[in-house]
Amino acid sequence: TAIQRIVEQHSVLRTSFHLHGFSEPLQVVHRSAVVPVTEDDLRRLDPAEQDRIVAAWLEVEKFRRLEWTKAPLLRLHVHRYTDDTFQFTFSAHHSLLDGWSDSIVFSDLLKRYISALKREDEPEAVVPGVPYREFVALERQALESEETRTFWNKKLRDSVITPLPRWTSSNGGAQLSWVPIPVSTDVSDALKQITQT
């Protein structure tokens, strides 16, 4: 129920993409979409076996495709560890959400879930002040505007193109790697506070 309410509220969660078949690529927002929610009950297994099963499942999930032309472009899965603990996996197409949007959707989802468990009134919806379609309409208008084109041509007339270096196989097949950077709770809390202002 919680996820369906979120999908009703956030149009991007009812979106599909059509790159062919129309005069231009389209993002289509559907009136409704049912998010698949699946569950594996691991309560009868010992913790080591639970961890092994979840790790193997996650490896497979990384490569499961989402079909661009069919909404929703997300799915949910729950692995139940005990009567009181579970792992929740939210798989979504990268074109739907960015980091900020993820936090809004997850926060909204968890608030609704907890309210439903407690049989409380549904929390107030988190709805963006300006729908994304308005932004898209303004961008399209700007692209077709001679005034906008003239402005940017004038603004960028003296700019210099700076080529960015690229790794190629001739660079010895350089590999990308992750460098973890620990952030203290104080810094994290301060950053969250800044985003609220």
PDB file of C-alpha atoms in Angstrom:
ATOM      1  CA  THR A   1       0.000   0.000   0.000  1.00  0.00           C
ATOM      2  CA  ALA A   2       2.790   2.414   0.901  1.00  0.00           C
ATOM      3  CA  ILE A   3       4.644   1.904  -2.379  1.00  0.00           C
ATOM      4  CA  GLN A   4       1.466   2.220  -4.433  1.00  0.00           C
ATOM      5  CA  ARG A   5       0.654   5.540  -2.752  1.00  0.00           C
ATOM      6  CA  ILE A   6       4.168   6.780  -3.562  1.00  0.00           C
ATOM      7  CA  VAL A   7       3.752   5.717  -7.192  1.00  0.00           C
ATOM      8  CA  GLU A   8       0.439   7.566  -7.377  1.00  0.00           C
ATOM      9  CA  GLN A   9       2.096  10.728  -6.068  1.00  0.00           C
ATOM     10  CA  HIS A  10       5.366  10.745  -7.991  1.00  0.00           C
ATOM     11  CA  SER A  11       4.748  10.705 -11.725  1.00  0.00           C
ATOM     12  CA  VAL A  12       8.338   9.703 -12.497  1.00  0.00           C
ATOM     13  CA  LEU A  13       7.629   6.342 -10.841  1.00  0.00           C
ATOM     14  CA  ARG A  14       4.898   5.750 -13.451  1.00  0.00           C
ATOM     15  CA  THR A  15       7.211   6.635 -16.336  1.00  0.00           C
ATOM     16  CA  SER A  16       8.412   4.680 -19.348  1.00  0.00           C
ATOM     17  CA  PHE A  17      10.670   5.773 -22.183  1.00  0.00           C
ATOM     18  CA  HIS A  18      10.109   5.304 -25.885  1.00  0.00           C
ATOM     19  CA  LEU A  19      13.208   5.932 -27.960  1.00  0.00           C
ATOM     20  CA  HIS A  20      11.632   4.669 -31.197  1.00  0.00           C
ATOM     21  CA  GLY A  21       8.220   4.702 -32.800  1.00  0.00           C
ATOM     22  CA  PHE A  22       7.528   8.412 -32.384  1.00  0.00           C
ATOM     23  CA  SER A  23       8.850  11.503 -34.169  1.00  0.00           C
ATOM     24  CA  GLU A  24      11.221  11.996 -31.203  1.00  0.00           C
ATOM     25  CA  PRO A  25      12.167  10.072 -28.056  1.00  0.00           C
ATOM     26  CA  LEU A  26       9.406  10.375 -25.463  1.00  0.00           C
ATOM     27  CA  GLN A  27       9.008  10.050 -21.732  1.00  0.00           C
ATOM     28  CA  VAL A  28       5.498   8.726 -21.134  1.00  0.00           C
ATOM     29  CA  VAL A  29       3.830   9.143 -17.748  1.00  0.00           C
ATOM     30  CA  HIS A  30       1.182   6.461 -17.239  1.00  0.00           C
ATOM     31  CA  ARG A  31      -2.013   6.998 -15.257  1.00  0.00           C
ATOM     32  CA  SER A  32      -1.181   3.987 -13.113  1.00  0.00           C
ATOM     33  CA  ALA A  33       1.542   1.422 -12.581  1.00  0.00           C
ATOM     34  CA  VAL A  34       1.811  -1.545 -10.234  1.00  0.00           C
ATOM     35  CA  VAL A  35       5.226  -2.011  -8.670  1.00  0.00           C
ATOM     36  CA  PRO A  36       6.308  -5.638  -8.258  1.00  0.00           C
ATOM     37  CA  VAL A  37       7.001  -6.376  -4.593  1.00  0.00           C
ATOM     38  CA  THR A  38       8.474  -9.813  -3.929  1.00  0.00           C
ATOM     39  CA  GLU A  39       9.634 -11.503  -0.755  1.00  0.00           C
ATOM     40  CA  ASP A  40      11.949 -14.319   0.316  1.00  0.00           C
ATOM     41  CA  ASP A  41      11.376 -15.688   3.793  1.00  0.00           C
ATOM     42  CA  LEU A  42      14.777 -16.707   5.215  1.00  0.00           C
ATOM     43  CA  ARG A  43      13.713 -16.975   8.864  1.00  0.00           C
ATOM     44  CA  ARG A  44      14.272 -20.737   9.047  1.00  0.00           C
ATOM     45  CA  LEU A  45      17.951 -20.386   7.976  1.00  0.00           C
ATOM     46  CA  ASP A  46      20.992 -19.572  10.087  1.00  0.00           C
ATOM     47  CA  PRO A  47      22.533 -16.062   9.666  1.00  0.00           C
ATOM     48  CA  ALA A  48      25.492 -17.245   7.555  1.00  0.00           C
ATOM     49  CA  GLU A  49      23.173 -18.989   5.089  1.00  0.00           C
ATOM     50  CA  GLN A  50      20.898 -15.933   4.997  1.00  0.00           C
ATOM     51  CA  ASP A  51      23.853 -13.687   4.139  1.00  0.00           C
ATOM     52  CA  ARG A  52      25.031 -16.103   1.432  1.00  0.00           C
ATOM     53  CA  ILE A  53      21.592 -16.249  -0.190  1.00  0.00           C
ATOM     54  CA  VAL A  54      21.111 -12.472  -0.117  1.00  0.00           C
ATOM     55  CA  ALA A  55      24.605 -11.830  -1.544  1.00  0.00           C
ATOM     56  CA  ALA A  56      23.948 -14.295  -4.385  1.00  0.00           C
ATOM     57  CA  TRP A  57      20.528 -12.741  -5.032  1.00  0.00           C
ATOM     58  CA  LEU A  58      22.034  -9.239  -5.194  1.00  0.00           C
ATOM     59  CA  GLU A  59      24.618 -10.388  -7.758  1.00  0.00           C
ATOM     60  CA  VAL A  60      21.825 -11.708  -9.992  1.00  0.00           C
ATOM     61  CA  GLU A  61      19.665  -8.619  -9.400  1.00  0.00           C
ATOM     62  CA  LYS A  62      22.452  -6.319 -10.647  1.00  0.00           C
ATOM     63  CA  PHE A  63      21.997  -7.775 -14.124  1.00  0.00           C
ATOM     64  CA  ARG A  64      18.201  -8.081 -14.259  1.00  0.00           C
ATOM     65  CA  ARG A  65      16.924  -5.667 -16.856  1.00  0.00           C
ATOM     66  CA  LEU A  66      14.088  -3.213 -16.607  1.00  0.00           C
ATOM     67  CA  GLU A  67      12.199  -2.782 -19.879  1.00  0.00           C
ATOM     68  CA  TRP A  68      12.346   0.907 -20.891  1.00  0.00           C
ATOM     69  CA  THR A  69       8.931   0.867 -22.556  1.00  0.00           C
ATOM     70  CA  LYS A  70       7.022  -0.594 -19.599  1.00  0.00           C
ATOM     71  CA  ALA A  71       6.173   1.267 -16.434  1.00  0.00           C
ATOM     72  CA  PRO A  72       7.134   1.047 -13.680  1.00  0.00           C
ATOM     73  CA  LEU A  73      10.886   1.020 -14.113  1.00  0.00           C
ATOM     74  CA  LEU A  74      11.418  -0.200 -10.577  1.00  0.00           C
ATOM     75  CA  ARG A  75      10.845  -3.228  -8.396  1.00  0.00           C
ATOM     76  CA  LEU A  76      11.077  -3.991  -4.681  1.00  0.00           C
ATOM     77  CA  HIS A  77      12.229  -7.084  -2.867  1.00  0.00           C
ATOM     78  CA  VAL A  78      12.234  -8.007   0.812  1.00  0.00           C
ATOM     79  CA  HIS A  79      14.417 -10.678   2.402  1.00  0.00           C
ATOM     80  CA  ARG A  80      12.956 -11.551   5.812  1.00  0.00           C
ATOM     81  CA  TYR A  81      15.696 -12.445   8.314  1.00  0.00           C
ATOM     82  CA  THR A  82      13.612 -12.680  11.480  1.00  0.00           C
ATOM     83  CA  ASP A  83      10.110 -11.718  12.566  1.00  0.00           C
ATOM     84  CA  ASP A  84      11.449  -8.218  13.255  1.00  0.00           C
ATOM     85  CA  THR A  85      14.269  -7.713  10.717  1.00  0.00           C
ATOM     86  CA  PHE A  86      14.471  -7.656   6.960  1.00  0.00           C
ATOM     87  CA  GLN A  87      16.528  -6.350   4.064  1.00  0.00           C
ATOM     88  CA  PHE A  88      14.692  -4.099   1.635  1.00  0.00           C
ATOM     89  CA  THR A  89      16.042  -3.797  -1.927  1.00  0.00           C
ATOM     90  CA  PHE A  90      14.806  -1.043  -4.223  1.00  0.00           C
ATOM     91  CA  SER A  91      15.861  -1.585  -7.855  1.00  0.00           C
ATOM     92  CA  ALA A  92      15.159   1.253 -10.272  1.00  0.00           C
ATOM     93  CA  HIS A  93      16.292   2.374 -13.692  1.00  0.00           C
ATOM     94  CA  HIS A  94      18.995   5.034 -13.404  1.00  0.00           C
ATOM     95  CA  SER A  95      16.957   7.491 -15.499  1.00  0.00           C
ATOM     96  CA  LEU A  96      14.223   7.783 -12.846  1.00  0.00           C
ATOM     97  CA  LEU A  97      15.929   9.137  -9.756  1.00  0.00           C
ATOM     98  CA  ASP A  98      19.062  10.939  -8.683  1.00  0.00           C
ATOM     99  CA  GLY A  99      20.526  10.959  -5.175  1.00  0.00           C
ATOM    100  CA  TRP A 100      18.283  13.757  -3.886  1.00  0.00           C
ATOM    101  CA  SER A 101      15.188  12.160  -5.381  1.00  0.00           C
ATOM    102  CA  ASP A 102      16.120   8.789  -3.862  1.00  0.00           C
ATOM    103  CA  SER A 103      16.132  10.276  -0.380  1.00  0.00           C
ATOM    104  CA  ILE A 104      12.755  11.980  -0.907  1.00  0.00           C
ATOM    105  CA  VAL A 105      11.125   8.799  -2.223  1.00  0.00           C
ATOM    106  CA  PHE A 106      12.644   6.540   0.471  1.00  0.00           C
ATOM    107  CA  SER A 107      11.729   8.946   3.256  1.00  0.00           C
ATOM    108  CA  ASP A 108       8.177   9.256   1.977  1.00  0.00           C
ATOM    109  CA  LEU A 109       7.878   5.487   1.534  1.00  0.00           C
ATOM    110  CA  LEU A 110       9.153   4.655   5.028  1.00  0.00           C
ATOM    111  CA  LYS A 111       6.915   7.273   6.667  1.00  0.00           C
ATOM    112  CA  ARG A 112       3.890   5.789   4.922  1.00  0.00           C
ATOM    113  CA  TYR A 113       4.946   2.235   5.803  1.00  0.00           C
ATOM    114  CA  ILE A 114       5.375   3.061   9.487  1.00  0.00           C
ATOM    115  CA  SER A 115       2.066   4.979   9.562  1.00  0.00           C
ATOM    116  CA  ALA A 116       0.306   2.005   7.980  1.00  0.00           C
ATOM    117  CA  LEU A 117       1.833  -0.391  10.537  1.00  0.00           C
ATOM    118  CA  LYS A 118       0.665   1.855  13.381  1.00  0.00           C
ATOM    119  CA  ARG A 119      -2.708   2.389  11.686  1.00  0.00           C
ATOM    120  CA  GLU A 120      -2.141   6.150  11.820  1.00  0.00           C
ATOM    121  CA  ASP A 121      -3.352   8.736   9.337  1.00  0.00           C
ATOM    122  CA  GLU A 122      -1.324   8.862   6.178  1.00  0.00           C
ATOM    123  CA  PRO A 123       1.460  11.481   6.349  1.00  0.00           C
ATOM    124  CA  GLU A 124       1.235  14.572   4.202  1.00  0.00           C
ATOM    125  CA  ALA A 125       2.513  14.044   0.677  1.00  0.00           C
ATOM    126  CA  VAL A 126       5.902  15.376  -0.370  1.00  0.00           C
ATOM    127  CA  VAL A 127       5.128  16.955  -3.717  1.00  0.00           C
ATOM    128  CA  PRO A 128       7.595  19.119  -5.654  1.00  0.00           C
ATOM    129  CA  GLY A 129       6.584  22.765  -5.971  1.00  0.00           C
ATOM    130  CA  VAL A 130       7.063  22.704  -9.734  1.00  0.00           C
ATOM    131  CA  PRO A 131       6.317  19.536 -11.717  1.00  0.00           C
ATOM    132  CA  TYR A 132       9.200  18.310 -13.845  1.00  0.00           C
ATOM    133  CA  ARG A 133       7.053  18.615 -16.975  1.00  0.00           C
ATOM    134  CA  GLU A 134       7.118  22.418 -16.459  1.00  0.00           C
ATOM    135  CA  PHE A 135      10.916  22.358 -16.515  1.00  0.00           C
ATOM    136  CA  VAL A 136      10.886  20.240 -19.682  1.00  0.00           C
ATOM    137  CA  ALA A 137       8.433  22.631 -21.348  1.00  0.00           C
ATOM    138  CA  LEU A 138      10.662  25.617 -20.506  1.00  0.00           C
ATOM    139  CA  GLU A 139      13.748  23.801 -21.833  1.00  0.00           C
ATOM    140  CA  ARG A 140      11.978  22.993 -25.109  1.00  0.00           C
ATOM    141  CA  GLN A 141      10.808  26.580 -25.397  1.00  0.00           C
ATOM    142  CA  ALA A 142      14.372  27.830 -24.827  1.00  0.00           C
ATOM    143  CA  LEU A 143      15.760  25.451 -27.475  1.00  0.00           C
ATOM    144  CA  GLU A 144      13.360  26.881 -30.045  1.00  0.00           C
ATOM    145  CA  SER A 145      13.939  30.502 -29.032  1.00  0.00           C
ATOM    146  CA  GLU A 146      16.077  32.636 -31.342  1.00  0.00           C
ATOM    147  CA  GLU A 147      16.546  35.100 -28.464  1.00  0.00           C
ATOM    148  CA  THR A 148      17.994  32.352 -26.254  1.00  0.00           C
ATOM    149  CA  ARG A 149      20.255  31.084 -29.044  1.00  0.00           C
ATOM    150  CA  THR A 150      21.554  34.623 -29.663  1.00  0.00           C
ATOM    151  CA  PHE A 151      22.169  35.145 -25.940  1.00  0.00           C
ATOM    152  CA  TRP A 152      24.257  31.957 -25.585  1.00  0.00           C
ATOM    153  CA  ASN A 153      26.157  32.466 -28.830  1.00  0.00           C
ATOM    154  CA  LYS A 154      27.135  35.951 -27.614  1.00  0.00           C
ATOM    155  CA  LYS A 155      27.960  34.699 -24.100  1.00  0.00           C
ATOM    156  CA  LEU A 156      30.140  31.847 -25.378  1.00  0.00           C
ATOM    157  CA  ARG A 157      31.703  33.617 -28.370  1.00  0.00           C
ATOM    158  CA  ASP A 158      35.181  33.919 -26.781  1.00  0.00           C
ATOM    159  CA  SER A 159      35.147  30.603 -24.948  1.00  0.00           C
ATOM    160  CA  VAL A 160      37.874  28.058 -25.528  1.00  0.00           C
ATOM    161  CA  ILE A 161      37.115  24.365 -25.882  1.00  0.00           C
ATOM    162  CA  THR A 162      39.131  22.342 -23.395  1.00  0.00           C
ATOM    163  CA  PRO A 163      39.545  18.702 -24.405  1.00  0.00           C
ATOM    164  CA  LEU A 164      39.261  16.277 -21.510  1.00  0.00           C
ATOM    165  CA  PRO A 165      41.760  13.417 -21.256  1.00  0.00           C
ATOM    166  CA  ARG A 166      40.349   9.959 -21.937  1.00  0.00           C
ATOM    167  CA  TRP A 167      41.583   6.617 -20.743  1.00  0.00           C
ATOM    168  CA  THR A 168      42.116   4.278 -23.644  1.00  0.00           C
ATOM    169  CA  SER A 169      43.446   0.766 -23.926  1.00  0.00           C
ATOM    170  CA  SER A 170      46.808   2.334 -24.864  1.00  0.00           C
ATOM    171  CA  ASN A 171      47.003   3.709 -21.282  1.00  0.00           C
ATOM    172  CA  GLY A 172      47.614   0.193 -20.075  1.00  0.00           C
ATOM    173  CA  GLY A 173      43.927  -0.576 -19.532  1.00  0.00           C
ATOM    174  CA  ALA A 174      43.618   1.629 -16.436  1.00  0.00           C
ATOM    175  CA  GLN A 175      40.947   0.451 -14.039  1.00  0.00           C
ATOM    176  CA  LEU A 176      38.545   2.627 -12.102  1.00  0.00           C
ATOM    177  CA  SER A 177      38.469   2.142  -8.372  1.00  0.00           C
ATOM    178  CA  TRP A 178      36.534   3.402  -5.351  1.00  0.00           C
ATOM    179  CA  VAL A 179      38.156   5.423  -2.615  1.00  0.00           C
ATOM    180  CA  PRO A 180      36.016   5.470   0.526  1.00  0.00           C
ATOM    181  CA  ILE A 181      35.984   8.819   2.311  1.00  0.00           C
ATOM    182  CA  PRO A 182      34.558   8.591   5.811  1.00  0.00           C
ATOM    183  CA  VAL A 183      32.279  11.455   6.832  1.00  0.00           C
ATOM    184  CA  SER A 184      31.578  12.043  10.504  1.00  0.00           C
ATOM    185  CA  THR A 185      28.037  12.145  11.831  1.00  0.00           C
ATOM    186  CA  ASP A 186      28.505  15.843  12.693  1.00  0.00           C
ATOM    187  CA  VAL A 187      29.458  16.706   9.114  1.00  0.00           C
ATOM    188  CA  SER A 188      26.679  14.549   7.702  1.00  0.00           C
ATOM    189  CA  ASP A 189      24.101  16.161  10.010  1.00  0.00           C
ATOM    190  CA  ALA A 190      25.367  19.649   9.111  1.00  0.00           C
ATOM    191  CA  LEU A 191      25.067  18.876   5.385  1.00  0.00           C
ATOM    192  CA  LYS A 192      21.523  17.619   5.877  1.00  0.00           C
ATOM    193  CA  GLN A 193      20.697  20.810   7.804  1.00  0.00           C
ATOM    194  CA  ILE A 194      22.026  22.956   4.949  1.00  0.00           C
ATOM    195  CA  THR A 195      19.750  21.182   2.470  1.00  0.00           C
ATOM    196  CA  GLN A 196      16.722  22.095   4.579  1.00  0.00           C
ATOM    197  CA  THR A 197      17.377  25.856   4.339  1.00  0.00           C
TER     198      THR A 197
END
